[in-house]
Coordinates of C-alpha atoms in Angstrom, one line a residue:
M1313 CA 135.1 -109.7 -27.6
S1314 CA 131.4 -109.5 -28.8
D1315 CA 129.6 -106.1 -28.9
D1316 CA 126.2 -108.0 -28.9
V1317 CA 124.2 -106.4 -26.2
A1318 CA 121.5 -108.6 -24.6
V1319 CA 117.9 -107.5 -25.5
F1320 CA 115.3 -108.2 -23.1
D1321 CA 112.1 -110.2 -24.7
P1322 CA 109.5 -109.8 -22.1
D1323 CA 107.0 -112.2 -23.9
T1324 CA 109.6 -114.8 -24.3
A1325 CA 110.8 -114.6 -20.6
I1326 CA 107.1 -114.4 -19.2
S1327 CA 106.2 -117.5 -21.3
V1328 CA 109.2 -119.7 -20.3
L1329 CA 109.0 -118.9 -16.6
A1330 CA 105.3 -119.4 -16.4
A1331 CA 105.4 -122.6 -18.3
D1332 CA 108.2 -123.6 -15.9
L1333 CA 105.9 -122.9 -13.0
L1334 CA 103.1 -124.9 -14.6
R1335 CA 105.5 -127.8 -15.1
G1336 CA 106.4 -127.4 -11.4
V1337 CA 110.2 -126.8 -11.5
D1338 CA 111.8 -126.2 -8.3
C1339 CA 112.4 -122.8 -6.8
A1340 CA 116.1 -122.5 -7.6
T1341 CA 115.7 -123.5 -11.1
F1342 CA 112.9 -121.0 -11.6
R1343 CA 114.8 -118.3 -10.0
G1344 CA 118.2 -119.0 -11.9
R1345 CA 116.0 -119.0 -15.4
A1346 CA 114.5 -115.7 -14.3
A1347 CA 118.0 -114.4 -13.6
Q1348 CA 119.1 -115.4 -17.2
L1349 CA 116.0 -114.1 -18.8
S1350 CA 116.2 -110.9 -17.4
V1351 CA 119.5 -109.8 -18.8
G1352 CA 119.4 -106.6 -20.5
M1353 CA 116.0 -105.7 -18.8
E1354 CA 116.0 -102.2 -17.4
V1355 CA 113.8 -99.8 -15.6
E1356 CA 112.0 -98.7 -18.8
D1357 CA 110.7 -102.2 -19.1
L1358 CA 108.7 -102.1 -15.9
E1359 CA 105.7 -100.2 -17.6
D1360 CA 105.4 -102.7 -20.2
L1361 CA 105.5 -105.6 -17.4
R1362 CA 103.0 -103.6 -15.6
F1363 CA 100.9 -103.9 -18.5
R1364 CA 101.4 -107.7 -18.9
L1365 CA 100.2 -108.4 -15.3
H1366 CA 96.7 -108.5 -16.5
R1367 CA 97.4 -109.0 -20.3
P1368 CA 99.8 -112.0 -20.4
P1369 CA 101.4 -113.6 -23.7
P1370 CA 99.2 -116.4 -25.4
E1371 CA 98.7 -119.3 -23.4
P1372 CA 101.0 -122.2 -25.0
S1373 CA 99.3 -125.5 -26.4
E1374 CA 100.5 -127.4 -23.4
Y1375 CA 98.2 -125.5 -21.0
D1376 CA 95.1 -127.0 -20.0
F1377 CA 92.6 -125.1 -17.8
R1378 CA 91.2 -128.5 -16.7
K1379 CA 94.8 -129.1 -15.1
H1380 CA 95.9 -125.8 -14.2
G1381 CA 92.8 -124.0 -13.4
L1382 CA 90.9 -121.2 -15.3
G1383 CA 93.3 -118.6 -14.0
G1384 CA 96.4 -120.8 -14.1
W1385 CA 98.2 -119.2 -17.0
L1386 CA 97.7 -115.6 -15.8
S1387 CA 98.5 -116.4 -12.3
A1388 CA 101.9 -118.2 -13.6
C1389 CA 102.6 -115.3 -15.7
Q1390 CA 102.1 -112.8 -12.9
F1391 CA 104.7 -115.0 -10.8
A1392 CA 107.0 -114.8 -13.7
I1393 CA 106.8 -111.3 -14.1
F1394 CA 107.5 -110.4 -10.2
E1395 CA 110.6 -112.7 -10.5
L1396 CA 111.7 -110.9 -13.4
V1397 CA 111.2 -107.5 -11.5
F1398 CA 113.0 -108.8 -8.5
C1399 CA 116.0 -109.7 -10.8
L1400 CA 116.2 -105.8 -11.7
G1401 CA 117.2 -105.3 -8.1
P1402 CA 116.8 -102.0 -6.0
P1403 CA 115.9 -99.9 -9.2
A1404 CA 112.7 -101.8 -9.1
L1405 CA 111.6 -100.6 -5.6
P1406 CA 109.6 -97.7 -6.6
F1407 CA 107.7 -99.8 -9.1
L1408 CA 107.0 -102.6 -6.4
R1409 CA 105.9 -100.0 -3.9
E1410 CA 103.3 -98.4 -6.3
I1411 CA 101.6 -101.9 -6.8
A1412 CA 102.3 -102.9 -3.0
W1413 CA 100.7 -99.7 -1.5
G1414 CA 98.5 -98.6 -4.1
P1415 CA 94.9 -99.4 -4.9
Y1416 CA 93.8 -102.9 -4.2
D1417 CA 95.0 -105.6 -6.8
W1418 CA 95.5 -109.1 -6.5
T1419 CA 98.9 -108.6 -7.4
Q1420 CA 99.8 -106.8 -4.1
G1421 CA 101.0 -109.7 -2.2
N1422 CA 103.3 -110.5 -5.2
A1423 CA 105.0 -107.1 -4.9
I1424 CA 105.1 -107.1 -1.1
E1425 CA 106.9 -110.4 -1.4
M1426 CA 109.5 -108.8 -3.8
L1427 CA 109.9 -105.9 -1.4
I1428 CA 110.6 -108.2 1.5
R1429 CA 113.1 -110.5 -0.5
L1430 CA 115.0 -107.3 -1.6
A1431 CA 114.8 -105.8 1.8
A1432 CA 116.4 -109.1 3.0
Q1433 CA 119.2 -108.4 0.7
G1434 CA 119.7 -105.0 2.4
A1435 CA 117.8 -102.9 -0.2
Q1436 CA 115.9 -100.3 1.9
T1437 CA 115.5 -102.8 4.6
E1438 CA 114.3 -100.5 7.3
Q1439 CA 112.0 -98.4 4.9
T1440 CA 110.3 -101.8 3.7
A1441 CA 109.9 -102.9 7.5
A1442 CA 108.5 -99.5 8.3
E1443 CA 106.0 -99.7 5.5
I1444 CA 105.0 -103.1 6.6
A1445 CA 104.4 -102.4 10.1
Q1446 CA 102.1 -99.4 9.2
K1447 CA 100.3 -101.0 6.3
F1448 CA 100.2 -104.8 6.4
P1449 CA 97.6 -104.7 9.2
S1450 CA 95.0 -102.9 7.3
M1451 CA 95.5 -104.6 4.0
R1452 CA 93.1 -107.4 2.7
Y1453 CA 93.4 -110.7 4.0
E1454 CA 94.2 -112.3 0.5
A1455 CA 97.1 -109.8 -0.1
Q1456 CA 98.5 -110.8 3.4
L1457 CA 98.1 -114.5 2.6
Y1458 CA 99.5 -113.8 -1.2
T1459 CA 102.7 -112.2 0.7
L1460 CA 103.4 -114.7 3.1
E1461 CA 102.5 -118.0 1.4
P1462 CA 106.0 -118.1 -0.8
L1463 CA 107.9 -116.6 1.9
L1464 CA 107.7 -119.0 4.8
P1465 CA 109.1 -122.0 3.0
A1466 CA 111.8 -119.9 1.3
M1467 CA 113.3 -118.9 4.8
E1468 CA 115.0 -122.5 5.1
G1469 CA 117.6 -121.6 2.8
D1470 CA 117.8 -117.9 3.3
P1471 CA 119.1 -117.1 6.7
A1472 CA 118.8 -113.4 5.7
L1473 CA 115.0 -113.8 4.7
A1474 CA 114.5 -115.9 7.8
S1475 CA 116.0 -113.0 10.1
L1476 CA 113.8 -110.3 8.4
I1477 CA 110.6 -112.4 8.6
R1478 CA 111.4 -113.3 12.3
R1479 CA 111.6 -109.6 13.0
L1480 CA 108.5 -108.7 11.2
R1481 CA 106.5 -111.3 13.0
A1482 CA 108.0 -110.3 16.3
G1483 CA 106.8 -106.6 15.5
V1484 CA 103.8 -106.8 13.4
P1485 CA 101.0 -108.8 15.1
A1486 CA 99.0 -109.0 11.9
F1487 CA 102.1 -110.3 10.2
D1488 CA 102.8 -113.0 12.8
Q1489 CA 98.8 -113.9 12.9
V1490 CA 98.7 -114.6 8.9
A1491 CA 102.0 -116.7 9.3
C1492 CA 100.7 -118.7 12.0
E1493 CA 97.5 -119.4 10.0
I1494 CA 99.6 -120.6 7.1
E1495 CA 101.5 -122.8 9.4
G1496 CA 98.4 -124.1 11.1
R1497 CA 99.4 -122.8 14.4
T1498 CA 97.4 -120.6 16.7
P1499 CA 98.8 -117.2 17.2
P1500 CA 100.4 -116.4 20.6
R1501 CA 98.2 -114.1 22.7

């Protein structure tokens, strides 16, 4: 039996996951790798990850802004960070709520997405649903889009997530309207 304790390395975890995103790995592979790389992560690591949301690790040599866009590396790192935070589970909820419901930042949608995914797993589902019903309608449109764009395709393989999204669509007209726009449909009147 080994006494080795996993030590979370945020730069490595973020860089590996962001590079995976830029290479176009599938969602299951990305999430599985995030779970592996998050081993050893603790609540105390969240403030360091918050800092890295806007100050990511250096771009790898294979990053090409002409292919990935000027903000491609930063965006990929932000998605990677939020997936790592998700892996922490319910202890990450206060951190996610601060970003989701705090002053506007382009990462709000990512934080709300993670709140919804955790709620679909049973983590403070009612509180999250109530917060979305109250706050989502007045949020900036970009944050609404960034929340729903990754969730809608994820519903197909996740019955609990699909159930929660249907519930939110039925109870929060703004949520349904944005979902319909993403789907290319006209919202019902």
